[in-house]
């Protein structure tokens, strides 16, 4: 494994301790890239490939490792982001790593940044930083072994006896040392002590600088050309390195099978794969077709509409005309009908009038005729009714005769009255006589009253008591005629009737007179 | 040279304004879902895509079947202007198809559309009125518009809208009034139409005259027209430069002169002269209407007297190209020569 050491170039822009330029070229030994390239770029540029820490030159102070900078080196493992704030780097020194034993080295070399640099920028973060194990220490520390006594070396693994070399399949397997016997342990310890003692002795024998004179002190001084800063603190620089995982294997070459068969060549000329016209044709057809279809539809629609309109107009014309004709005819009919009605009316009226006049004439004629002999008949009927009279005659009738009759009546009345008086007298007399006779007859009680006498007597009594007027008179007179008619001679009857009638009349007249008197009263 | 590899990037979006239309029968359902999405951009893109698709009647049918109309109705209420404009455009395209019209009537789209009558965007209103106009071409559609009591608002809009939209309104109204004119008459449509007859725009004049034709079909309309003294204007329009206007004016007169009052009003304004000239017009509609008006006027004794001298013209017209004109001419001759 090539080991490269070298000092990093001096980045001038950084606050950086001066580091001597390495003699050799820097570079990532892992990728082998860019060390020279990076350096051969402007040396002022901080394209620094962090070096691997070789740990194997304990005799020679290793140069400082520069802090890791943003490397232009495409090496992926040495690429560490650094921010601009990383100006303050502390130079690390891998001095302490020198103290380690050679053999106790871990795989590869890990370089780490100081913690001063931002830990986030480190590739790895640790809870405990890796460090090379000290070599030759026991796993189990039974004794209190002073570690300072033993030379603690960390060594290169390559030169570590514990690592098996060679093929492992024919290894003489060393039986694992079990717990060694205490004797063995003693012996080994003895050997060690002896070795130590020997070494100490040798140390003492070694020439040393003499002791300082009193009052003086030995001081270590650097006498080289370039002073070296010796710091208390060990400059540590973390370096990392990682192998390219797959670097070992080069890329497999392309498998190109052996050529078999015939060689045939072909070439695609311009326009063979794609002919614009051909390709465009169907699309164009569709586009144009659709447009034309649509427009055809619209045009046809309009045409249809126009046709329809035209037909409709024609039809409407005809319809209008027909309708007008119909209306005209209707109107005409109406007018004619109305005319007819009117004429009929007129005619009817005329006829009516005619009839009326005829009737009137007839009526008049008839009336005339009827009334023609009205007058004589009227006169005759009137005359019959006695409306035409002779005044003298009338006068005689109305005036004279009633008077005459009155006078006659009076005369008769007088005679009647006379007769009545006479009758009364007679009756009275007769009555008295009768009473006398009755008294006598009572004594005798055998005499029958004569009808004829009683008759007149009876007749006379009422007139005596003519206060009793009608009733009595009539009663007396009624049986009188009856009896008289039966028994008397017709002459007497007649006479009696006459007398009675005259009496009646007289009575009536008396009544009348009394009435008149009452009335006059 | 381009690579033969398939690129791992999606093909570039050639039209970022449109949503991607899915293939085949998935196109419309996917668009329908996108229409209902919360994101404004998605909705807009879906609407643009839908607009393109709706020119195909089959798509219209499918769209209606899957219920696109409901989503479109919701979108009509959207706050974004572009969305509304596009929605109305889509609806207008759908209305040009019969399937769409039927769908409109079934799904009550008219009612939803009516909210947009006063929309601030003029493009929106224009599309709206285009949709109505197409809807009104169908008798059932016209009935639907009338039934949803839109006529008063439409008549009102006639006053306030721009010219372009007025033309559309007049077309819609003409079609609706053919269906049922009573409501409009109650809303004073006749004075409005009278104003429009005097407008400067010849399109508006001719359309207003056509609307008048529709108005004067029912008796009430005839009376109103006579009341508002529109007949002199119509007679004046017979001498207009535009043939369409002339023809429409003649048509309106045709209906108005059915009543006796109308006849005498027309005769008073010397309508016969221009009408006789119109008989030689190249437009068959104009000739037809003129013949009809003259027929009406010939029923009045004064008219008959004047027209007796023009009978040969009518006889000549019996050899006209259009069958309707021949028939009309025959009837006219018969009427003129009628003796009571």
CSV table of C-alpha atoms in Angstrom, one decimal, chain A residues 416-433 456-467 477 499 503 506-507 510:
chain,number,residue,atom,x,y,z
A,416,UNK,CA,-216.0,54.0,7.5
A,417,UNK,CA,-215.3,55.9,10.6
A,418,UNK,CA,-218.9,56.6,10.9
A,419,UNK,CA,-219.7,53.1,10.5
A,420,UNK,CA,-217.2,52.1,13.0
A,421,UNK,CA,-218.5,54.5,15.5
A,422,UNK,CA,-221.9,53.1,14.9
A,423,UNK,CA,-220.5,49.7,15.3
A,424,UNK,CA,-218.9,50.6,18.5
A,425,UNK,CA,-222.0,52.0,19.8
A,426,UNK,CA,-223.8,49.0,18.9
A,427,UNK,CA,-221.2,46.8,20.5
A,428,UNK,CA,-221.2,48.7,23.7
A,429,UNK,CA,-224.8,48.5,23.9
A,430,UNK,CA,-224.9,44.9,23.1
A,431,UNK,CA,-222.2,44.2,25.4
A,432,UNK,CA,-223.8,45.8,28.2
A,433,UNK,CA,-226.9,44.0,27.4
A,456,UNK,CA,-221.0,41.1,16.3
A,457,UNK,CA,-220.5,41.4,19.9
A,458,UNK,CA,-217.2,39.9,19.6
A,459,UNK,CA,-216.8,42.1,16.7
A,460,UNK,CA,-217.6,45.1,18.7
A,461,UNK,CA,-215.6,44.4,21.7
A,462,UNK,CA,-212.3,44.8,20.1
A,463,UNK,CA,-213.3,48.1,18.6
A,464,UNK,CA,-214.2,49.2,22.1
A,465,UNK,CA,-210.9,48.3,23.3
A,466,UNK,CA,-209.3,49.6,20.3
A,467,UNK,CA,-206.3,50.3,22.3
A,477,UNK,CA,-211.8,39.6,12.6
A,499,UNK,CA,-217.3,45.4,6.7
A,503,UNK,CA,-212.8,47.7,9.3
A,506,UNK,CA,-210.2,51.7,8.9
A,507,UNK,CA,-208.0,50.1,11.4
A,510,UNK,CA,-206.4,54.6,12.1
